[in-house]
């Protein structure tokens, strides 16, 4: 066993961590995980932490789940990888059938990849090529939303809308049209949620009317803009956007990478507003957090647009080496089986209500501006001034301070800027959920200097 000091030294010497200012990281005591047990992470010194963001929003049934570990083991003994380019494999076929059974009606074809960003790239490329092959050559743009996050590859960044992450790449990106984000707490239209009549839907309609002839598709994170800070859309927003897109003949891409597999309380967020997209992009929870896998699921209509003689070159010329990896597909099948067997979604409903109740306590804290929740996706936005909604200056690193307090108290969470995110595994028990919320509350109070006030 390598000791903690050596691991720390090698970590700092050899790893460039994602979304991490490495200069700060060099001065920090790193958290080095060795094992997982249910909803807990265990570090190399045996300290236990509640996995409060589900290891980046992926964990469903907990770590070390027997059925999932065994699915990987069984498959590994059979074959770990074979390509899906022109040939097939048993788990990929079985999973595709299972995914179509679970997916919103009208979706019938599964195209695999291995992470959320690629599942989005694939939807964008398919939508574009679909129109090109239909002879609608002018359709080259997408409509997306301010504050959107669809991944880190260049196509996904092109339809993204978070300046902090995306601005520097602007010269490399393809142009598209942006509609305002439904961020009611800081409404871009400067309106009030109670009286605005969801004016942002009207703004979207204007963008669609103006640009529909040059547009391939609309892309949206349904119900919640995740990475922007768990921005929960007002009720009816998603279905209104979908109806407008449909009435104007545009394809609709629902990026369910974060929201899929029960995160918002239903299997897919689109179900909540009875939306039937032309594409859904899924990743994260698809394997319950066991192996990297993603899928872009689309309709017969889109699929048929790619059929032809070989020499017509209508083929979708896209595929990754590990597309349809049998190990990942096997564990995804076992993950979906557990949803049925353990009635994961039914059991979740009471825990969502419990979380809603517990979150009330945060509203009293003097530096909590807004508490947002969609099922098991939670964002607590911290502000310097509650009255003016003035944010903390970046050099206060308030989000980071909170998570370090939480870490001392046995909780592993990661903020999105000044938004503290709670995204527990769906299988968390009530007691652990209560503990997660209690410690987060305490950590916010301490870090913002409002404990015992
Ligand atoms: N889309 C959404 C909505 C996401 O939240 C994310 C990741 N947080 C992605 C795409 C990108 O997924 P990945 O990190 O697996 O590439």
Tab-separated table of C-alpha atoms and ligand atoms in Angstrom:
chain	number	residue	atom	x	y	z
A	1	UNK	CA	0.000	0.000	0.000
A	2	UNK	CA	1.360	3.424	-0.958
A	3	UNK	CA	1.204	5.895	1.936
A	4	UNK	CA	-0.858	9.092	1.909
A	5	UNK	CA	2.219	11.366	1.654
A	6	UNK	CA	3.480	9.628	-1.486
A	7	UNK	CA	0.022	9.617	-3.066
A	8	UNK	CA	-0.318	13.334	-2.303
A	9	UNK	CA	3.068	14.046	-3.826
A	10	UNK	CA	2.345	12.040	-7.004
A	11	UNK	CA	-1.167	13.492	-7.286
A	12	UNK	CA	0.209	17.025	-7.255
A	13	UNK	CA	3.130	16.141	-9.482
A	14	UNK	CA	1.374	14.104	-12.177
A	15	UNK	CA	-2.352	14.927	-12.327
A	16	UNK	CA	-3.956	17.968	-13.926
A	17	UNK	CA	-7.409	17.998	-12.340
A	18	UNK	CA	-10.476	19.049	-14.391
A	19	UNK	CA	-12.311	22.296	-13.590
A	20	UNK	CA	-9.686	22.949	-10.907
A	21	UNK	CA	-7.365	25.922	-10.434
A	22	UNK	CA	-4.226	23.892	-9.966
A	23	UNK	CA	-2.379	26.724	-8.223
A	24	UNK	CA	-4.929	26.538	-5.397
A	25	UNK	CA	-4.947	22.760	-5.475
A	26	UNK	CA	-1.180	22.637	-4.899
A	27	UNK	CA	-1.680	24.361	-1.534
A	28	UNK	CA	-4.530	22.109	-0.446
A	29	UNK	CA	-4.668	18.839	1.400
A	30	UNK	CA	-6.170	16.605	-1.298
A	31	UNK	CA	-9.070	14.297	-0.642
A	32	UNK	CA	-7.945	10.925	-1.987
A	33	UNK	CA	-10.681	8.333	-2.233
A	34	UNK	CA	-9.936	4.674	-1.862
A	35	UNK	CA	-13.346	2.975	-1.621
A	36	UNK	CA	-17.058	3.503	-1.708
A	37	UNK	CA	-19.648	1.986	0.624
A	38	UNK	CA	-23.273	2.629	-0.242
A	39	UNK	CA	-23.742	6.400	-0.110
A	40	UNK	CA	-20.330	6.990	1.468
A	41	UNK	CA	-16.867	7.635	0.069
A	42	UNK	CA	-13.928	6.427	2.132
A	43	UNK	CA	-10.517	8.109	1.852
A	44	UNK	CA	-7.068	6.557	2.100
A	45	UNK	CA	-6.998	7.237	5.834
A	46	UNK	CA	-10.318	5.489	6.383
A	47	UNK	CA	-12.368	8.695	6.854
A	48	UNK	CA	-15.957	8.441	5.621
A	49	UNK	CA	-17.839	11.135	3.706
A	50	UNK	CA	-21.429	11.200	2.522
A	51	UNK	CA	-21.238	11.343	-1.290
A	52	UNK	CA	-23.380	14.488	-1.441
A	53	UNK	CA	-23.063	15.097	-5.179
A	54	UNK	CA	-23.242	11.446	-6.199
A	55	UNK	CA	-19.666	11.489	-7.548
A	56	UNK	CA	-20.585	14.197	-10.015
A	57	UNK	CA	-24.284	13.378	-10.360
A	58	UNK	CA	-23.926	9.756	-11.435
A	59	UNK	CA	-24.583	7.548	-8.420
A	60	UNK	CA	-28.038	5.961	-8.248
A	61	UNK	CA	-28.067	2.789	-6.123
A	62	UNK	CA	-24.906	3.511	-4.122
A	63	UNK	CA	-21.286	2.361	-4.294
A	64	UNK	CA	-20.379	-1.314	-4.104
A	65	UNK	CA	-23.894	-2.463	-5.007
A	66	UNK	CA	-23.693	-6.235	-5.305
A	67	UNK	CA	-25.856	-6.573	-8.422
A	68	UNK	CA	-23.846	-3.939	-10.291
A	69	UNK	CA	-20.430	-5.236	-9.262
A	70	UNK	CA	-21.477	-8.749	-10.271
A	71	UNK	CA	-22.764	-7.534	-13.626
A	72	UNK	CA	-19.319	-6.104	-14.379
A	73	UNK	CA	-17.567	-9.247	-13.145
A	74	UNK	CA	-19.796	-11.584	-15.159
A	75	UNK	CA	-19.366	-9.563	-18.320
A	76	UNK	CA	-15.596	-9.230	-17.813
A	77	UNK	CA	-15.291	-13.016	-17.840
A	78	UNK	CA	-17.099	-13.125	-21.139
A	79	UNK	CA	-15.655	-10.161	-23.081
A	80	UNK	CA	-14.639	-6.644	-22.032
A	81	UNK	CA	-14.750	-4.938	-25.395
A	82	UNK	CA	-15.658	-5.500	-29.002
A	83	UNK	CA	-16.479	-2.791	-31.502
A	84	UNK	CA	-19.939	-1.677	-32.566
A	85	UNK	CA	-18.679	-0.399	-35.925
A	86	UNK	CA	-20.440	-2.693	-38.352
A	87	UNK	CA	-20.859	-5.583	-35.869
A	88	UNK	CA	-22.825	-5.942	-32.654
A	89	UNK	CA	-22.625	-7.322	-29.118
A	90	UNK	CA	-25.134	-8.874	-26.745
A	91	UNK	CA	-25.194	-6.273	-23.907
A	92	UNK	CA	-25.428	-3.343	-26.352
A	93	UNK	CA	-28.471	-4.945	-27.990
A	94	UNK	CA	-30.175	-5.782	-24.695
A	95	UNK	CA	-29.562	-2.319	-23.307
A	96	UNK	CA	-30.859	-0.569	-26.428
A	97	UNK	CA	-34.126	-2.497	-26.069
A	98	UNK	CA	-34.338	-1.606	-22.349
A	99	UNK	CA	-33.612	2.074	-23.003
A	100	UNK	CA	-36.353	2.307	-25.603
A	101	UNK	CA	-38.769	0.723	-23.113
A	102	UNK	CA	-37.933	3.441	-20.574
A	103	UNK	CA	-37.565	6.423	-22.941
A	104	UNK	CA	-40.301	8.944	-23.804
A	105	UNK	CA	-42.674	7.702	-26.525
A	106	UNK	CA	-41.585	8.127	-30.122
A	107	UNK	CA	-37.893	7.461	-29.491
A	108	UNK	CA	-36.768	4.269	-31.163
A	109	UNK	CA	-33.050	4.253	-32.026
A	110	UNK	CA	-30.052	4.250	-29.717
A	111	UNK	CA	-26.642	5.574	-30.750
A	112	UNK	CA	-23.998	4.931	-28.096
A	113	UNK	CA	-20.994	6.934	-26.998
A	114	UNK	CA	-19.147	7.284	-23.715
A	115	UNK	CA	-19.841	10.641	-22.063
A	116	UNK	CA	-22.404	13.392	-21.937
A	117	UNK	CA	-20.514	15.786	-24.204
A	118	UNK	CA	-20.257	13.238	-27.001
A	119	UNK	CA	-23.935	12.348	-26.665
A	120	UNK	CA	-24.645	16.033	-27.338
A	121	UNK	CA	-22.145	16.303	-30.219
A	122	UNK	CA	-23.877	13.335	-31.803
A	123	UNK	CA	-27.353	14.879	-31.503
A	124	UNK	CA	-26.074	18.140	-33.030
A	125	UNK	CA	-24.361	16.378	-35.911
A	126	UNK	CA	-27.331	14.109	-36.555
A	127	UNK	CA	-29.776	17.020	-36.567
A	128	UNK	CA	-27.569	18.985	-38.941
A	129	UNK	CA	-26.930	16.100	-41.318
A	130	UNK	CA	-30.606	15.122	-41.251
A	131	UNK	CA	-31.605	18.491	-42.709
A	132	UNK	CA	-28.701	18.577	-45.146
A	133	UNK	CA	-29.777	15.205	-46.519
A	134	UNK	CA	-33.360	16.370	-46.733
A	135	UNK	CA	-32.132	19.133	-49.022
A	136	UNK	CA	-32.728	21.921	-46.516
A	137	UNK	CA	-29.193	23.204	-46.837
A	138	UNK	CA	-29.827	26.564	-45.205
A	139	UNK	CA	-30.505	24.928	-41.848
A	140	UNK	CA	-27.128	25.237	-40.198
A	141	UNK	CA	-27.788	26.852	-36.814
A	142	UNK	CA	-29.084	25.792	-33.437
A	143	UNK	CA	-31.130	27.682	-30.890
A	144	UNK	CA	-29.885	27.257	-27.349
A	145	UNK	CA	-30.195	29.112	-24.050
A	146	UNK	CA	-28.096	31.553	-22.094
A	147	UNK	CA	-26.554	29.776	-19.088
A	148	UNK	CA	-26.785	26.432	-20.875
A	149	UNK	CA	-24.208	23.734	-20.322
A	150	UNK	CA	-24.019	20.769	-22.664
A	151	UNK	CA	-20.447	19.576	-22.171
A	152	UNK	CA	-16.882	20.544	-22.946
A	153	UNK	CA	-16.225	19.426	-26.508
A	154	UNK	CA	-16.285	22.187	-29.101
A	155	UNK	CA	-19.752	21.472	-30.512
A	156	UNK	CA	-21.228	21.219	-27.022
A	157	UNK	CA	-19.439	24.424	-26.035
A	158	UNK	CA	-20.862	26.156	-29.135
A	159	UNK	CA	-24.382	25.644	-27.797
A	160	UNK	CA	-23.278	26.426	-24.240
A	161	UNK	CA	-23.950	29.732	-22.565
A	162	UNK	CA	-21.750	30.035	-19.481
A	163	UNK	CA	-19.260	32.799	-20.182
A	164	UNK	CA	-16.884	31.719	-17.444
A	165	UNK	CA	-16.334	28.370	-19.146
A	166	UNK	CA	-17.044	29.192	-22.783
A	167	UNK	CA	-16.063	32.775	-23.643
A	168	UNK	CA	-12.382	32.169	-24.288
A	169	UNK	CA	-13.219	29.613	-27.002
A	170	UNK	CA	-15.647	31.868	-28.856
A	171	UNK	CA	-13.443	32.308	-31.966
A	172	UNK	CA	-13.384	28.523	-32.366
A	173	UNK	CA	-17.118	27.976	-32.031
A	174	UNK	CA	-19.888	27.725	-34.605
A	175	UNK	CA	-22.440	30.476	-34.349
A	176	UNK	CA	-25.937	29.857	-33.095
A	177	UNK	CA	-28.889	31.760	-31.650
A	178	UNK	CA	-29.386	32.267	-27.942
A	179	UNK	CA	-32.608	32.697	-26.066
A	180	UNK	CA	-32.684	34.124	-22.506
A	181	UNK	CA	-32.271	31.762	-19.586
A	182	UNK	CA	-35.296	31.302	-17.299
A	183	UNK	CA	-33.206	32.344	-14.293
A	184	UNK	CA	-36.018	33.899	-12.280
A	185	UNK	CA	-33.888	34.933	-9.288
A	186	UNK	CA	-31.810	37.129	-11.592
A	187	UNK	CA	-34.266	37.559	-14.446
A	188	UNK	CA	-32.410	38.619	-17.604
A	189	UNK	CA	-35.542	40.522	-18.649
A	190	UNK	CA	-35.652	42.290	-15.260
A	191	UNK	CA	-39.148	41.008	-14.568
A	192	UNK	CA	-40.802	39.513	-11.521
A	193	UNK	CA	-41.634	35.798	-11.515
A	194	UNK	CA	-45.140	36.301	-10.158
A	195	UNK	CA	-46.213	38.794	-12.782
A	196	UNK	CA	-44.012	38.166	-15.835
A	197	UNK	CA	-46.319	35.653	-17.545
A	198	UNK	CA	-43.144	33.704	-18.449
A	199	UNK	CA	-42.048	36.451	-20.822
A	200	UNK	CA	-38.871	34.465	-21.616
A	201	UNK	CA	-41.060	32.040	-23.575
A	202	UNK	CA	-42.162	35.001	-25.696
A	203	UNK	CA	-38.508	35.925	-26.242
A	204	UNK	CA	-37.806	32.373	-27.370
A	205	UNK	CA	-40.720	32.543	-29.791
A	206	UNK	CA	-39.295	35.734	-31.287
A	207	UNK	CA	-35.920	34.044	-31.849
A	208	UNK	CA	-37.650	31.064	-33.461
A	209	UNK	CA	-39.827	33.226	-35.751
A	210	UNK	CA	-36.829	35.204	-36.918
A	211	UNK	CA	-34.428	32.328	-37.502
A	212	UNK	CA	-36.465	29.192	-38.043
A	213	UNK	CA	-35.537	28.770	-41.717
A	214	UNK	CA	-31.869	28.552	-40.870
A	215	UNK	CA	-32.307	26.430	-37.741
A	216	UNK	CA	-31.765	22.673	-37.384
A	217	UNK	CA	-32.856	22.200	-33.803
A	218	UNK	CA	-33.481	23.637	-30.376
A	219	UNK	CA	-31.331	22.226	-27.584
A	220	UNK	CA	-32.271	22.494	-23.926
A	221	UNK	CA	-31.528	21.005	-20.518
A	222	UNK	CA	-35.090	20.042	-19.589
A	223	UNK	CA	-36.461	21.422	-16.277
A	224	UNK	CA	-33.077	22.398	-14.836
A	225	UNK	CA	-29.991	24.188	-16.120
A	226	UNK	CA	-27.558	22.143	-14.064
A	227	UNK	CA	-24.006	23.458	-14.325
A	228	UNK	CA	-25.178	27.084	-14.355
A	229	UNK	CA	-26.208	26.619	-10.712
A	230	UNK	CA	-29.257	24.322	-10.655
A	231	UNK	CA	-31.492	26.903	-12.279
A	232	UNK	CA	-34.956	25.403	-12.096
A	233	UNK	CA	-37.299	26.450	-14.897
A	234	UNK	CA	-40.755	27.767	-14.045
A	235	UNK	CA	-43.538	25.233	-14.519
A	236	UNK	CA	-44.728	25.050	-18.102
A	237	UNK	CA	-41.561	26.596	-19.538
A	238	UNK	CA	-40.252	23.350	-21.028
A	239	UNK	CA	-43.538	22.294	-22.610
A	240	UNK	CA	-44.089	25.788	-24.058
A	241	UNK	CA	-40.616	25.784	-25.622
A	242	UNK	CA	-41.207	22.322	-27.058
A	243	UNK	CA	-44.586	23.294	-28.535
A	244	UNK	CA	-43.133	26.366	-30.210
A	245	UNK	CA	-40.229	24.353	-31.636
A	246	UNK	CA	-42.612	21.709	-32.946
A	247	UNK	CA	-45.094	24.173	-34.452
A	248	UNK	CA	-42.221	25.782	-36.323
A	249	UNK	CA	-40.855	22.512	-37.671
A	250	UNK	CA	-37.653	22.432	-35.612
A	251	UNK	CA	-36.101	19.319	-34.130
A	252	UNK	CA	-35.976	19.251	-30.333
A	253	UNK	CA	-32.935	17.965	-28.443
A	254	UNK	CA	-33.451	17.295	-24.731
A	255	UNK	CA	-30.088	17.057	-22.996
A	256	UNK	CA	-31.021	14.713	-20.146
A	257	UNK	CA	-27.400	13.992	-19.237
A	258	UNK	CA	-27.915	15.440	-15.754
A	259	UNK	CA	-31.674	15.032	-15.368
A	260	UNK	CA	-32.045	11.486	-16.731
A	261	UNK	CA	-32.499	8.318	-14.680
A	262	UNK	CA	-34.642	9.652	-11.907
A	263	UNK	CA	-32.746	12.788	-10.874
A	264	UNK	CA	-35.792	15.045	-10.969
A	265	UNK	CA	-38.170	12.399	-9.619
A	266	UNK	CA	-39.315	10.857	-12.918
A	267	UNK	CA	-37.200	8.638	-15.152
A	268	UNK	CA	-36.676	11.536	-17.566
A	269	UNK	CA	-37.389	15.217	-16.947
A	270	UNK	CA	-39.329	15.476	-20.233
A	271	UNK	CA	-42.026	13.199	-18.784
A	272	UNK	CA	-42.922	15.843	-16.208
A	273	UNK	CA	-44.298	18.143	-18.900
A	274	UNK	CA	-45.307	15.469	-21.362
A	275	UNK	CA	-42.662	16.568	-23.840
A	276	UNK	CA	-41.763	14.230	-26.688
A	277	UNK	CA	-38.336	15.241	-27.969
A	278	UNK	CA	-36.712	14.151	-31.226
A	279	UNK	CA	-33.505	13.396	-29.370
A	280	UNK	CA	-32.573	12.711	-25.790
A	281	UNK	CA	-28.945	12.709	-24.707
A	282	UNK	CA	-28.211	10.508	-21.705
A	283	UNK	CA	-25.063	9.638	-19.751
A	284	UNK	CA	-24.190	9.982	-16.025
A	285	UNK	CA	-26.893	7.898	-14.272
A	286	UNK	CA	-27.213	5.409	-17.146
A	287	UNK	CA	-24.743	3.027	-15.476
A	288	UNK	CA	-25.625	4.181	-11.960
A	289	UNK	CA	-22.109	5.583	-11.664
A	290	UNK	CA	-20.174	2.407	-12.447
A	291	UNK	CA	-18.697	2.877	-15.926
A	292	UNK	CA	-18.627	5.631	-18.562
A	293	UNK	CA	-21.445	5.274	-21.077
A	294	UNK	CA	-23.749	7.600	-22.980
A	295	UNK	CA	-26.454	7.377	-25.595
A	296	UNK	CA	-28.203	9.652	-28.041
A	297	UNK	CA	-31.704	8.326	-28.550
A	298	UNK	CA	-33.722	9.465	-31.540
A	299	UNK	CA	-36.727	8.754	-33.746
A	300	UNK	CA	-37.364	6.625	-36.813
A	301	UNK	CA	-37.908	9.858	-38.736
A	302	UNK	CA	-34.314	11.019	-38.076
A	303	UNK	CA	-32.878	7.515	-38.534
A	304	UNK	CA	-34.642	7.033	-41.873
A	305	UNK	CA	-33.111	10.262	-43.140
A	306	UNK	CA	-29.738	8.505	-43.097
A	307	UNK	CA	-30.759	5.442	-45.128
A	308	UNK	CA	-29.614	5.054	-48.696
A	309	UNK	CA	-27.242	3.184	-50.954
A	310	UNK	CA	-23.656	3.160	-49.691
A	311	UNK	CA	-22.555	5.336	-52.582
A	312	UNK	CA	-25.102	8.008	-51.598
A	313	UNK	CA	-22.860	8.646	-48.575
A	314	UNK	CA	-25.724	9.342	-46.212
A	315	UNK	CA	-24.030	7.238	-43.542
A	316	UNK	CA	-23.595	8.834	-40.134
A	317	UNK	CA	-19.800	8.921	-40.182
A	318	UNK	CA	-19.306	9.076	-36.440
A	319	UNK	CA	-18.301	6.523	-33.801
A	320	UNK	CA	-15.939	6.249	-30.874
A	321	UNK	CA	-13.609	3.351	-30.193
A	322	UNK	CA	-15.516	2.326	-27.067
A	323	UNK	CA	-18.993	2.956	-28.479
A	324	UNK	CA	-21.359	0.308	-27.093
A	325	UNK	CA	-18.745	-1.127	-24.734
A	326	UNK	CA	-20.108	-4.456	-23.400
A	327	UNK	CA	-18.937	-3.922	-19.815
A	328	UNK	CA	-20.610	-0.520	-19.569
A	329	UNK	CA	-23.779	-1.777	-21.286
A	330	UNK	CA	-23.994	-4.767	-18.922
A	331	UNK	CA	-23.834	-2.630	-15.831
A	332	UNK	CA	-26.388	-0.233	-17.344
A	333	UNK	CA	-28.803	-3.149	-17.861
A	334	UNK	CA	-28.318	-4.197	-14.232
A	335	UNK	CA	-28.838	-0.575	-13.161
A	336	UNK	CA	-32.172	-0.377	-15.004
A	337	UNK	CA	-33.209	-3.770	-13.572
A	338	UNK	CA	-32.615	-2.370	-10.088
A	339	UNK	CA	-34.881	0.614	-10.819
A	340	UNK	CA	-37.691	-1.928	-11.332
A	341	UNK	CA	-36.741	-4.414	-8.648
A	342	UNK	CA	-36.128	-1.882	-5.895
A	343	UNK	CA	-38.896	0.508	-6.986
A	344	UNK	CA	-36.317	3.258	-6.909
A	345	UNK	CA	-38.576	5.972	-8.264
A	346	UNK	CA	-41.510	5.148	-5.976
A	347	UNK	CA	-39.211	5.145	-2.951
A	348	UNK	CA	-37.674	8.411	-4.038
A	349	UNK	CA	-40.872	10.451	-3.802
A	350	UNK	CA	-40.996	10.523	0.020
A	351	UNK	CA	-37.314	11.448	0.163
A	352	UNK	CA	-37.866	14.328	-2.245
A	353	UNK	CA	-40.592	15.671	0.070
A	354	UNK	CA	-38.332	15.219	3.074
A	355	UNK	CA	-35.589	17.160	1.270
A	356	UNK	CA	-38.049	19.931	0.359
A	357	UNK	CA	-39.012	20.274	4.015
A	358	UNK	CA	-35.425	20.266	5.272
A	359	UNK	CA	-34.360	22.865	2.705
A	360	UNK	CA	-36.782	25.375	4.222
A	361	UNK	CA	-34.292	25.924	7.048
A	362	UNK	CA	-31.727	27.341	4.632
A	363	UNK	CA	-33.953	30.250	3.678
A	364	UNK	CA	-33.466	31.800	7.120
A	365	UNK	CA	-29.690	31.995	6.718
A	366	UNK	CA	-28.583	35.594	6.107
A	367	UNK	CA	-26.396	34.764	3.099
A	368	UNK	CA	-28.704	32.349	1.310
A	369	UNK	CA	-30.233	34.199	-1.636
A	370	UNK	CA	-32.279	31.394	-3.128
A	371	UNK	CA	-32.885	27.694	-2.620
A	372	UNK	CA	-33.751	25.790	-5.785
A	373	UNK	CA	-34.874	22.190	-6.056
A	374	UNK	CA	-36.079	19.823	-8.750
A	375	UNK	CA	-36.415	16.360	-7.235
A	376	UNK	CA	-32.961	15.325	-6.070
A	377	UNK	CA	-31.201	18.268	-7.730
A	378	UNK	CA	-30.627	21.102	-5.300
A	379	UNK	CA	-28.839	24.436	-5.535
A	380	UNK	CA	-28.384	26.894	-2.662
A	381	UNK	CA	-27.242	30.256	-3.999
A	382	UNK	CA	-25.105	32.241	-1.574
A	383	UNK	CA	-25.006	36.022	-1.790
A	384	UNK	CA	-23.050	38.724	-0.048
A	385	UNK	CA	-26.223	40.756	0.379
A	386	UNK	CA	-29.593	39.098	0.526
A	387	UNK	CA	-31.362	42.415	0.071
A	388	UNK	CA	-29.606	43.480	-3.127
A	389	UNK	CA	-28.736	39.933	-4.315
A	390	UNK	CA	-25.140	41.122	-4.619
A	391	UNK	CA	-22.868	38.125	-5.199
A	392	UNK	CA	-19.742	37.393	-3.213
A	393	UNK	CA	-16.556	38.727	-4.800
A	394	UNK	CA	-14.781	35.804	-6.532
A	395	UNK	CA	-11.674	36.106	-4.338
A	396	UNK	CA	-13.748	35.203	-1.270
A	397	UNK	CA	-14.187	31.712	-2.793
A	398	UNK	CA	-17.245	31.280	-0.646
A	399	UNK	CA	-18.400	28.062	-2.310
A	400	UNK	CA	-15.006	26.503	-1.741
A	401	UNK	CA	-15.037	27.622	1.916
A	402	UNK	CA	-18.380	25.924	2.475
A	403	UNK	CA	-17.281	22.638	0.994
A	404	UNK	CA	-14.097	22.628	3.067
A	405	UNK	CA	-16.214	23.113	6.210
A	406	UNK	CA	-18.455	20.288	5.019
A	407	UNK	CA	-15.467	18.066	4.383
A	408	UNK	CA	-14.280	18.518	7.981
A	409	UNK	CA	-17.715	17.331	9.048
A	410	UNK	CA	-17.781	14.200	6.881
A	411	UNK	CA	-19.466	15.354	3.708
A	412	UNK	CA	-18.073	15.434	0.174
A	413	UNK	CA	-19.765	18.080	-1.968
A	414	UNK	CA	-18.699	20.355	-4.813
A	415	UNK	CA	-20.108	23.817	-5.463
A	416	UNK	CA	-20.943	25.499	-8.762
A	417	UNK	CA	-19.364	28.894	-8.075
A	418	UNK	CA	-21.355	30.338	-5.176
A	419	UNK	CA	-24.101	27.760	-5.499
A	420	UNK	CA	-23.868	24.867	-3.060
A	421	UNK	CA	-25.095	21.736	-4.771
A	422	UNK	CA	-26.748	18.781	-3.088
A	423	UNK	CA	-27.314	15.863	-5.404
A	424	UNK	CA	-27.547	12.760	-3.224
A	425	UNK	CA	-27.654	9.230	-4.604
A	426	UNK	CA	-31.286	8.234	-5.242
A	427	UNK	CA	-30.861	5.273	-2.871
A	428	UNK	CA	-29.810	7.389	0.131
A	429	UNK	CA	-31.724	6.543	3.316
A	430	UNK	CA	-33.668	9.185	5.205
A	431	UNK	CA	-31.256	9.377	8.108
A	432	UNK	CA	-28.235	9.971	5.874
A	433	UNK	CA	-30.211	12.503	3.845
A	434	UNK	CA	-31.060	14.416	7.022
A	435	UNK	CA	-27.421	14.329	8.090
A	436	UNK	CA	-26.304	15.621	4.673
A	437	UNK	CA	-28.674	18.570	4.882
A	438	UNK	CA	-27.897	19.322	8.534
A	439	UNK	CA	-24.141	19.387	7.985
A	440	UNK	CA	-24.487	21.487	4.825
A	441	UNK	CA	-26.582	23.999	6.760
A	442	UNK	CA	-23.988	24.163	9.513
A	443	UNK	CA	-21.140	24.490	6.993
A	444	UNK	CA	-22.854	27.387	5.224
A	445	UNK	CA	-23.536	29.101	8.550
A	446	UNK	CA	-19.888	28.761	9.616
A	447	UNK	CA	-18.340	29.704	6.275
A	448	UNK	CA	-20.538	32.770	5.848
A	449	UNK	CA	-19.897	33.872	9.423
A	450	UNK	CA	-23.526	33.533	10.422
A	451	UNK	CA	-23.311	30.644	12.867
A	452	UNK	CA	-25.193	31.359	16.125
A	453	UNK	CA	-26.520	34.669	14.853
B	1	LIG	N1	-24.959	17.962	-20.514
B	1	LIG	C1	-25.340	18.270	-19.269
B	1	LIG	C2	-26.717	18.800	-19.028
B	1	LIG	C3	-24.459	18.084	-18.211
B	1	LIG	O1	-24.840	18.422	-16.953
B	1	LIG	C4	-23.183	17.551	-18.465
B	1	LIG	C5	-22.167	17.293	-17.359
B	1	LIG	N2	-22.349	17.870	-16.155
B	1	LIG	C6	-22.838	17.258	-19.786
B	1	LIG	C7	-23.754	17.458	-20.785
B	1	LIG	C8	-21.478	16.723	-20.117
B	1	LIG	O2	-21.317	15.426	-19.690
B	1	LIG	P1	-19.852	14.783	-19.551
B	1	LIG	O3	-19.183	15.506	-18.426
B	1	LIG	O4	-20.121	13.355	-19.261
B	1	LIG	O5	-19.161	14.998	-20.859
